[in-house]
């Protein structure tokens, strides 16, 4: 693959024209990964410098940000590079955003696009091409986002991507069930439970799949696995919906077909970093000022 390709699921890696680059300074890499994860947003230089160097003075943290940007371009986008594109777009004074045209491919961007396309649909209604695209997307998830990184800002983002991944897997289970791809559907469901053993909706899907292929004993076993993990982890019983399905399986009745709803994962988790909240406040104030004085945003900064 020509240009830059970046994987952020699992251990992060950066490849340039197919060869891995390992000489990126730690803070430059953190800045790069932060902007890639939040590729849809712009950030002020002041907020980024305070966020990445919270223990330094404002003047020093801003200098460190300039140095991190310079080192990032020096390693990944040297002057001899024919691409001739800055990795970080700083065309708006005082603001930074990843330049998506300078980075050929990232797994998080592909994953995000696949998930966004799924929000208006559900598993049973996915076309064959949509299902295959979803299969490709879940294949990108090689592990936790930026696995092993202790930075606090990574934690809510890991949760967001993991929840999106689990929902994608559930949609694939439903897609496989409609197409009678039962073994593949069971595989996707079991993968989801390895990440979240107490995911009751996935247990129900597997109960239904096992029962449909005539394996009532396995369907019953799946219910008891669900009941055990819910009791052990949360001290609760399975929901009425799960118990109802279990009773139908015991009576060997076919449960009614139910569309698997696709609840929306918030783009910004509840535990949003303070950076985001402060940025939103500043952006709102800036917009009000521009409207009041009829200012051109390019002249503000």
mmCIF file of C-alpha atoms in Angstrom:
data_model
loop_
_atom_site.group_PDB
_atom_site.id
_atom_site.type_symbol
_atom_site.label_atom_id
_atom_site.label_comp_id
_atom_site.label_asym_id
_atom_site.label_seq_id
_atom_site.Cartn_x
_atom_site.Cartn_y
_atom_site.Cartn_z
ATOM 1 C CA UNK A 1 0.000 0.000 0.000
ATOM 2 C CA UNK A 2 1.440 3.368 -1.003
ATOM 3 C CA UNK A 3 1.576 6.192 1.518
ATOM 4 C CA UNK A 4 0.867 5.836 5.230
ATOM 5 C CA UNK A 5 -1.262 3.091 6.756
ATOM 6 C CA UNK A 6 -1.907 2.948 10.487
ATOM 7 C CA UNK A 7 -3.324 0.242 12.744
ATOM 8 C CA UNK A 8 -4.558 1.325 16.157
ATOM 9 C CA UNK A 9 -6.409 -1.828 17.236
ATOM 10 C CA UNK A 10 -4.074 -3.973 19.282
ATOM 11 C CA UNK A 11 -0.444 -2.826 19.400
ATOM 12 C CA UNK A 12 -0.313 0.337 17.246
ATOM 13 C CA UNK A 13 1.789 0.226 14.107
ATOM 14 C CA UNK A 14 2.574 2.719 11.358
ATOM 15 C CA UNK A 15 3.591 1.553 7.883
ATOM 16 C CA UNK A 16 4.977 3.722 5.135
ATOM 17 C CA UNK A 17 4.774 2.227 1.634
ATOM 18 C CA UNK A 18 4.433 -1.214 3.197
ATOM 19 C CA UNK A 19 7.371 -0.912 5.619
ATOM 20 C CA UNK A 20 6.867 -0.412 9.344
ATOM 21 C CA UNK A 21 8.187 2.802 10.879
ATOM 22 C CA UNK A 22 9.366 2.506 14.475
ATOM 23 C CA UNK A 23 11.333 5.733 14.940
ATOM 24 C CA UNK A 24 8.429 7.960 15.976
ATOM 25 C CA UNK A 25 9.085 9.762 19.320
ATOM 26 C CA UNK A 26 6.599 8.769 22.014
ATOM 27 C CA UNK A 27 4.785 12.102 22.354
ATOM 28 C CA UNK A 28 4.635 12.620 18.594
ATOM 29 C CA UNK A 29 3.100 9.164 18.261
ATOM 30 C CA UNK A 30 0.575 9.900 21.009
ATOM 31 C CA UNK A 31 -0.445 13.162 19.326
ATOM 32 C CA UNK A 32 -0.730 11.375 15.975
ATOM 33 C CA UNK A 33 -2.852 8.556 17.408
ATOM 34 C CA UNK A 34 -5.082 10.964 19.340
ATOM 35 C CA UNK A 35 -5.874 12.941 16.187
ATOM 36 C CA UNK A 36 -6.432 9.742 14.184
ATOM 37 C CA UNK A 37 -8.895 8.362 16.738
ATOM 38 C CA UNK A 38 -10.748 11.693 16.708
ATOM 39 C CA UNK A 39 -10.344 12.207 12.971
ATOM 40 C CA UNK A 40 -13.663 14.040 12.646
ATOM 41 C CA UNK A 41 -12.750 16.817 15.100
ATOM 42 C CA UNK A 42 -10.540 19.905 15.249
ATOM 43 C CA UNK A 43 -8.659 20.831 18.406
ATOM 44 C CA UNK A 44 -7.142 24.101 19.510
ATOM 45 C CA UNK A 45 -3.383 24.139 19.978
ATOM 46 C CA UNK A 46 -3.811 25.482 23.484
ATOM 47 C CA UNK A 47 -6.089 22.674 24.562
ATOM 48 C CA UNK A 48 -3.921 19.984 22.979
ATOM 49 C CA UNK A 49 -0.757 21.308 24.597
ATOM 50 C CA UNK A 50 -2.442 21.481 28.020
ATOM 51 C CA UNK A 51 -3.937 18.034 27.519
ATOM 52 C CA UNK A 52 -0.755 16.231 26.440
ATOM 53 C CA UNK A 53 1.618 18.104 28.802
ATOM 54 C CA UNK A 54 -0.582 18.893 31.819
ATOM 55 C CA UNK A 55 2.352 19.288 34.228
ATOM 56 C CA UNK A 56 4.122 21.974 32.196
ATOM 57 C CA UNK A 57 3.571 25.709 31.957
ATOM 58 C CA UNK A 58 1.559 27.036 29.048
ATOM 59 C CA UNK A 59 4.600 28.406 27.230
ATOM 60 C CA UNK A 60 6.566 25.181 27.636
ATOM 61 C CA UNK A 61 3.680 22.889 26.704
ATOM 62 C CA UNK A 62 3.068 24.870 23.509
ATOM 63 C CA UNK A 63 6.730 24.555 22.603
ATOM 64 C CA UNK A 64 6.538 20.784 23.194
ATOM 65 C CA UNK A 65 3.492 20.607 20.911
ATOM 66 C CA UNK A 66 5.368 22.440 18.132
ATOM 67 C CA UNK A 67 8.317 20.079 18.566
ATOM 68 C CA UNK A 68 6.062 17.003 18.517
ATOM 69 C CA UNK A 69 4.446 18.182 15.273
ATOM 70 C CA UNK A 70 7.824 18.900 13.691
ATOM 71 C CA UNK A 71 9.228 15.492 14.671
ATOM 72 C CA UNK A 72 6.088 13.754 13.423
ATOM 73 C CA UNK A 73 6.409 15.308 9.978
ATOM 74 C CA UNK A 74 10.187 14.789 9.947
ATOM 75 C CA UNK A 75 9.792 11.037 10.492
ATOM 76 C CA UNK A 76 6.616 10.277 8.558
ATOM 77 C CA UNK A 77 6.475 13.006 5.962
ATOM 78 C CA UNK A 78 10.026 14.219 5.146
ATOM 79 C CA UNK A 79 10.613 17.058 2.697
ATOM 80 C CA UNK A 80 11.647 14.590 -0.027
ATOM 81 C CA UNK A 81 8.284 12.896 0.158
ATOM 82 C CA UNK A 82 6.405 13.150 -3.108
ATOM 83 C CA UNK A 83 3.074 13.309 -1.280
ATOM 84 C CA UNK A 84 3.810 16.851 -0.220
ATOM 85 C CA UNK A 85 0.985 16.877 2.324
ATOM 86 C CA UNK A 86 1.219 17.870 5.968
ATOM 87 C CA UNK A 87 0.070 15.087 8.283
ATOM 88 C CA UNK A 88 -1.778 17.552 10.480
ATOM 89 C CA UNK A 89 -3.970 20.250 8.968
ATOM 90 C CA UNK A 90 -3.183 23.595 10.608
ATOM 91 C CA UNK A 91 -4.705 25.832 7.938
ATOM 92 C CA UNK A 92 -7.092 27.339 10.509
ATOM 93 C CA UNK A 93 -4.950 29.466 12.839
ATOM 94 C CA UNK A 94 -4.740 27.961 16.293
ATOM 95 C CA UNK A 95 -6.499 24.710 15.370
ATOM 96 C CA UNK A 96 -5.270 21.222 14.465
ATOM 97 C CA UNK A 97 -6.910 18.229 12.785
ATOM 98 C CA UNK A 98 -5.533 15.120 11.118
ATOM 99 C CA UNK A 99 -5.143 15.534 7.375
ATOM 100 C CA UNK A 100 -7.073 12.529 6.087
ATOM 101 C CA UNK A 101 -5.610 12.990 2.587
ATOM 102 C CA UNK A 102 -2.071 12.481 3.904
ATOM 103 C CA UNK A 103 -2.905 9.187 5.642
ATOM 104 C CA UNK A 104 -3.924 6.595 3.077
ATOM 105 C CA UNK A 105 -5.566 4.107 5.444
ATOM 106 C CA UNK A 106 -6.346 3.591 9.121
ATOM 107 C CA UNK A 107 -8.216 0.697 10.680
ATOM 108 C CA UNK A 108 -10.207 2.982 12.998
ATOM 109 C CA UNK A 109 -11.441 5.109 10.084
ATOM 110 C CA UNK A 110 -12.533 2.006 8.126
ATOM 111 C CA UNK A 111 -14.169 0.605 11.244
ATOM 112 C CA UNK A 112 -15.976 3.877 11.980
ATOM 113 C CA UNK A 113 -17.310 4.120 8.427
ATOM 114 C CA UNK A 114 -18.650 0.563 8.515
ATOM 115 C CA UNK A 115 -20.329 1.179 11.853
ATOM 116 C CA UNK A 116 -21.864 4.475 10.725
ATOM 117 C CA UNK A 117 -23.353 2.732 7.696
ATOM 118 C CA UNK A 118 -24.957 0.145 9.967
ATOM 119 C CA UNK A 119 -26.812 2.559 12.227
ATOM 120 C CA UNK A 120 -29.741 2.893 9.810
ATOM 121 C CA UNK A 121 -30.151 -0.858 9.353
ATOM 122 C CA UNK A 122 -30.390 -4.129 11.273
ATOM 123 C CA UNK A 123 -28.847 -7.520 10.739
ATOM 124 C CA UNK A 124 -31.802 -9.280 9.132
ATOM 125 C CA UNK A 125 -32.137 -6.542 6.524
ATOM 126 C CA UNK A 126 -28.505 -6.288 5.528
ATOM 127 C CA UNK A 127 -27.729 -7.084 1.912
ATOM 128 C CA UNK A 128 -25.060 -9.633 1.082
ATOM 129 C CA UNK A 129 -22.599 -6.865 0.210
ATOM 130 C CA UNK A 130 -23.383 -5.045 3.479
ATOM 131 C CA UNK A 131 -22.827 -8.243 5.417
ATOM 132 C CA UNK A 132 -19.481 -8.867 3.768
ATOM 133 C CA UNK A 133 -18.434 -5.271 4.450
ATOM 134 C CA UNK A 134 -19.355 -5.798 8.088
ATOM 135 C CA UNK A 135 -17.332 -9.001 8.195
ATOM 136 C CA UNK A 136 -14.333 -7.095 6.865
ATOM 137 C CA UNK A 137 -14.843 -4.405 9.504
ATOM 138 C CA UNK A 138 -14.924 -6.796 12.472
ATOM 139 C CA UNK A 139 -11.796 -8.414 11.049
ATOM 140 C CA UNK A 140 -9.970 -5.122 11.639
ATOM 141 C CA UNK A 141 -10.553 -5.370 15.375
ATOM 142 C CA UNK A 142 -7.362 -7.157 16.438
ATOM 143 C CA UNK A 143 -7.705 -6.207 20.097
ATOM 144 C CA UNK A 144 -8.279 -3.222 22.342
ATOM 145 C CA UNK A 145 -7.636 0.205 20.920
ATOM 146 C CA UNK A 146 -3.969 1.129 21.524
ATOM 147 C CA UNK A 147 -3.492 -1.983 23.646
ATOM 148 C CA UNK A 148 -1.192 -1.449 26.582
ATOM 149 C CA UNK A 149 -1.308 2.339 26.519
ATOM 150 C CA UNK A 150 -2.001 3.705 30.025
ATOM 151 C CA UNK A 151 -3.073 7.193 28.935
ATOM 152 C CA UNK A 152 -6.387 8.158 30.498
ATOM 153 C CA UNK A 153 -7.890 9.456 27.240
ATOM 154 C CA UNK A 154 -7.630 5.959 25.730
ATOM 155 C CA UNK A 155 -10.011 4.356 28.236
ATOM 156 C CA UNK A 156 -13.374 5.785 27.102
ATOM 157 C CA UNK A 157 -12.364 5.344 23.463
ATOM 158 C CA UNK A 158 -11.550 1.676 24.075
ATOM 159 C CA UNK A 159 -15.006 1.217 25.558
ATOM 160 C CA UNK A 160 -16.652 2.971 22.617
ATOM 161 C CA UNK A 161 -14.929 0.845 19.997
ATOM 162 C CA UNK A 162 -15.449 -2.389 21.921
ATOM 163 C CA UNK A 163 -19.178 -1.726 22.245
ATOM 164 C CA UNK A 164 -19.408 -0.939 18.530
ATOM 165 C CA UNK A 165 -17.527 -4.168 17.785
ATOM 166 C CA UNK A 166 -19.909 -6.234 19.917
ATOM 167 C CA UNK A 167 -22.932 -4.682 18.209
ATOM 168 C CA UNK A 168 -21.434 -5.438 14.809
ATOM 169 C CA UNK A 169 -20.972 -9.062 15.849
ATOM 170 C CA UNK A 170 -24.608 -9.268 16.962
ATOM 171 C CA UNK A 171 -25.742 -7.869 13.628
ATOM 172 C CA UNK A 172 -23.641 -10.485 11.847
ATOM 173 C CA UNK A 173 -25.257 -13.230 13.938
ATOM 174 C CA UNK A 174 -28.670 -11.984 12.793
ATOM 175 C CA UNK A 175 -27.456 -11.701 9.183
ATOM 176 C CA UNK A 176 -26.141 -15.285 9.270
ATOM 177 C CA UNK A 177 -29.357 -16.579 10.803
ATOM 178 C CA UNK A 178 -31.475 -15.233 7.931
ATOM 179 C CA UNK A 179 -29.117 -16.869 5.416
ATOM 180 C CA UNK A 180 -29.015 -20.119 7.418
ATOM 181 C CA UNK A 181 -25.267 -19.770 7.960
ATOM 182 C CA UNK A 182 -25.682 -21.202 11.432
ATOM 183 C CA UNK A 183 -22.114 -22.291 12.170
ATOM 184 C CA UNK A 184 -20.740 -18.932 11.129
ATOM 185 C CA UNK A 185 -23.402 -17.163 13.194
ATOM 186 C CA UNK A 186 -22.529 -19.228 16.269
ATOM 187 C CA UNK A 187 -18.882 -18.302 15.757
ATOM 188 C CA UNK A 188 -19.657 -14.589 15.750
ATOM 189 C CA UNK A 189 -21.825 -14.939 18.844
ATOM 190 C CA UNK A 190 -19.169 -16.867 20.745
ATOM 191 C CA UNK A 191 -16.587 -14.244 19.782
ATOM 192 C CA UNK A 192 -18.809 -11.539 21.301
ATOM 193 C CA UNK A 193 -19.179 -13.534 24.519
ATOM 194 C CA UNK A 194 -15.412 -13.902 24.852
ATOM 195 C CA UNK A 195 -15.280 -10.112 25.137
ATOM 196 C CA UNK A 196 -18.431 -9.756 27.247
ATOM 197 C CA UNK A 197 -19.594 -13.062 28.801
ATOM 198 C CA UNK A 198 -22.602 -11.355 30.413
ATOM 199 C CA UNK A 199 -24.011 -9.979 27.139
ATOM 200 C CA UNK A 200 -27.535 -11.329 27.512
ATOM 201 C CA UNK A 201 -28.745 -10.342 24.043
ATOM 202 C CA UNK A 202 -25.985 -12.455 22.482
ATOM 203 C CA UNK A 203 -26.886 -15.422 24.681
ATOM 204 C CA UNK A 204 -30.447 -15.164 23.379
ATOM 205 C CA UNK A 205 -29.214 -15.109 19.791
ATOM 206 C CA UNK A 206 -27.190 -18.270 20.367
ATOM 207 C CA UNK A 207 -30.116 -19.965 22.088
ATOM 208 C CA UNK A 208 -32.237 -19.252 19.022
ATOM 209 C CA UNK A 209 -29.576 -20.454 16.581
ATOM 210 C CA UNK A 210 -29.036 -23.746 18.412
ATOM 211 C CA UNK A 211 -32.764 -24.361 18.625
ATOM 212 C CA UNK A 212 -33.323 -23.625 14.937
ATOM 213 C CA UNK A 213 -30.879 -26.335 13.890
ATOM 214 C CA UNK A 214 -32.554 -28.841 16.206
ATOM 215 C CA UNK A 215 -29.970 -28.751 18.981
ATOM 216 C CA UNK A 216 -32.336 -28.112 21.859
ATOM 217 C CA UNK A 217 -29.874 -29.406 24.462
ATOM 218 C CA UNK A 218 -27.264 -26.857 23.375
ATOM 219 C CA UNK A 219 -29.886 -24.109 23.460
ATOM 220 C CA UNK A 220 -30.790 -25.085 27.047
ATOM 221 C CA UNK A 221 -27.106 -25.195 27.984
ATOM 222 C CA UNK A 222 -26.687 -21.673 26.563
ATOM 223 C CA UNK A 223 -29.477 -20.422 28.817
ATOM 224 C CA UNK A 224 -27.818 -21.871 31.888
ATOM 225 C CA UNK A 225 -24.475 -20.357 30.897
ATOM 226 C CA UNK A 226 -26.230 -17.007 30.668
ATOM 227 C CA UNK A 227 -27.955 -17.473 34.031
ATOM 228 C CA UNK A 228 -24.716 -18.507 35.745
ATOM 229 C CA UNK A 229 -22.664 -15.551 34.495
ATOM 230 C CA UNK A 230 -25.386 -13.008 35.324
ATOM 231 C CA UNK A 231 -25.722 -14.416 38.823
ATOM 232 C CA UNK A 232 -21.975 -14.563 39.381
ATOM 233 C CA UNK A 233 -21.144 -11.096 38.034
ATOM 234 C CA UNK A 234 -24.244 -9.068 38.917
ATOM 235 C CA UNK A 235 -26.380 -11.163 41.268
ATOM 236 C CA UNK A 236 -29.400 -11.019 38.928
ATOM 237 C CA UNK A 237 -31.542 -13.481 37.001
ATOM 238 C CA UNK A 238 -31.954 -13.494 33.203
ATOM 239 C CA UNK A 239 -34.520 -11.014 31.916
ATOM 240 C CA UNK A 240 -38.135 -11.925 31.248
ATOM 241 C CA UNK A 241 -37.383 -11.960 27.517
ATOM 242 C CA UNK A 242 -34.610 -14.517 27.969
ATOM 243 C CA UNK A 243 -36.709 -16.684 30.307
ATOM 244 C CA UNK A 244 -39.601 -16.579 27.846
ATOM 245 C CA UNK A 245 -37.339 -17.812 25.054
ATOM 246 C CA UNK A 246 -36.046 -20.560 27.350
ATOM 247 C CA UNK A 247 -39.597 -21.738 28.108
ATOM 248 C CA UNK A 248 -40.391 -21.817 24.386
ATOM 249 C CA UNK A 249 -37.296 -23.915 23.768
ATOM 250 C CA UNK A 250 -38.294 -26.345 26.537
ATOM 251 C CA UNK A 251 -41.708 -26.695 24.852
ATOM 252 C CA UNK A 252 -39.880 -27.070 21.527
ATOM 253 C CA UNK A 253 -41.796 -24.116 20.095
ATOM 254 C CA UNK A 254 -40.330 -21.885 17.432
ATOM 255 C CA UNK A 255 -39.892 -18.406 18.933
ATOM 256 C CA UNK A 256 -41.312 -15.524 16.913
ATOM 257 C CA UNK A 257 -38.816 -13.813 14.606
ATOM 258 C CA UNK A 258 -37.605 -10.612 16.221
ATOM 259 C CA UNK A 259 -35.617 -7.878 14.620
ATOM 260 C CA UNK A 260 -32.405 -7.190 16.492
ATOM 261 C CA UNK A 261 -32.449 -3.497 17.288
ATOM 262 C CA UNK A 262 -29.248 -1.544 16.842
ATOM 263 C CA UNK A 263 -28.870 0.807 19.792
ATOM 264 C CA UNK A 264 -26.671 3.762 19.042
ATOM 265 C CA UNK A 265 -23.259 3.899 20.646
ATOM 266 C CA UNK A 266 -22.612 7.469 21.626
ATOM 267 C CA UNK A 267 -19.831 8.968 19.559
ATOM 268 C CA UNK A 268 -18.608 10.576 22.751
ATOM 269 C CA UNK A 269 -18.791 8.304 25.834
ATOM 270 C CA UNK A 270 -20.182 9.412 29.173
ATOM 271 C CA UNK A 271 -16.648 9.690 30.565
ATOM 272 C CA UNK A 272 -15.587 12.267 28.004
ATOM 273 C CA UNK A 273 -12.135 13.714 28.640
ATOM 274 C CA UNK A 274 -12.186 17.202 30.070
ATOM 275 C CA UNK A 275 -10.586 18.331 26.832
ATOM 276 C CA UNK A 276 -13.759 17.660 24.862
ATOM 277 C CA UNK A 277 -16.017 19.491 27.271
ATOM 278 C CA UNK A 278 -13.748 22.526 27.304
ATOM 279 C CA UNK A 279 -13.463 22.485 23.537
ATOM 280 C CA UNK A 280 -17.220 22.428 23.082
ATOM 281 C CA UNK A 281 -17.615 25.404 25.404
ATOM 282 C CA UNK A 282 -14.965 27.391 23.549
ATOM 283 C CA UNK A 283 -16.363 26.526 20.132
ATOM 284 C CA UNK A 284 -19.872 27.561 21.199
ATOM 285 C CA UNK A 285 -18.588 30.877 22.554
ATOM 286 C CA UNK A 286 -16.574 31.460 19.402
ATOM 287 C CA UNK A 287 -19.584 30.867 17.189
ATOM 288 C CA UNK A 288 -21.669 33.309 19.225
ATOM 289 C CA UNK A 289 -18.969 35.965 18.955
ATOM 290 C CA UNK A 290 -18.597 35.475 15.212
ATOM 291 C CA UNK A 291 -22.345 35.760 14.740
ATOM 292 C CA UNK A 292 -22.470 38.880 16.922
ATOM 293 C CA UNK A 293 -19.673 40.705 15.109
ATOM 294 C CA UNK A 294 -20.122 39.075 11.697
ATOM 295 C CA UNK A 295 -16.549 37.775 11.722
ATOM 296 C CA UNK A 296 -14.899 35.436 9.239
ATOM 297 C CA UNK A 297 -13.672 32.370 11.184
ATOM 298 C CA UNK A 298 -10.400 32.358 9.206
ATOM 299 C CA UNK A 299 -9.547 35.699 10.783
ATOM 300 C CA UNK A 300 -10.188 34.488 14.315
ATOM 301 C CA UNK A 301 -7.256 33.026 16.251
#
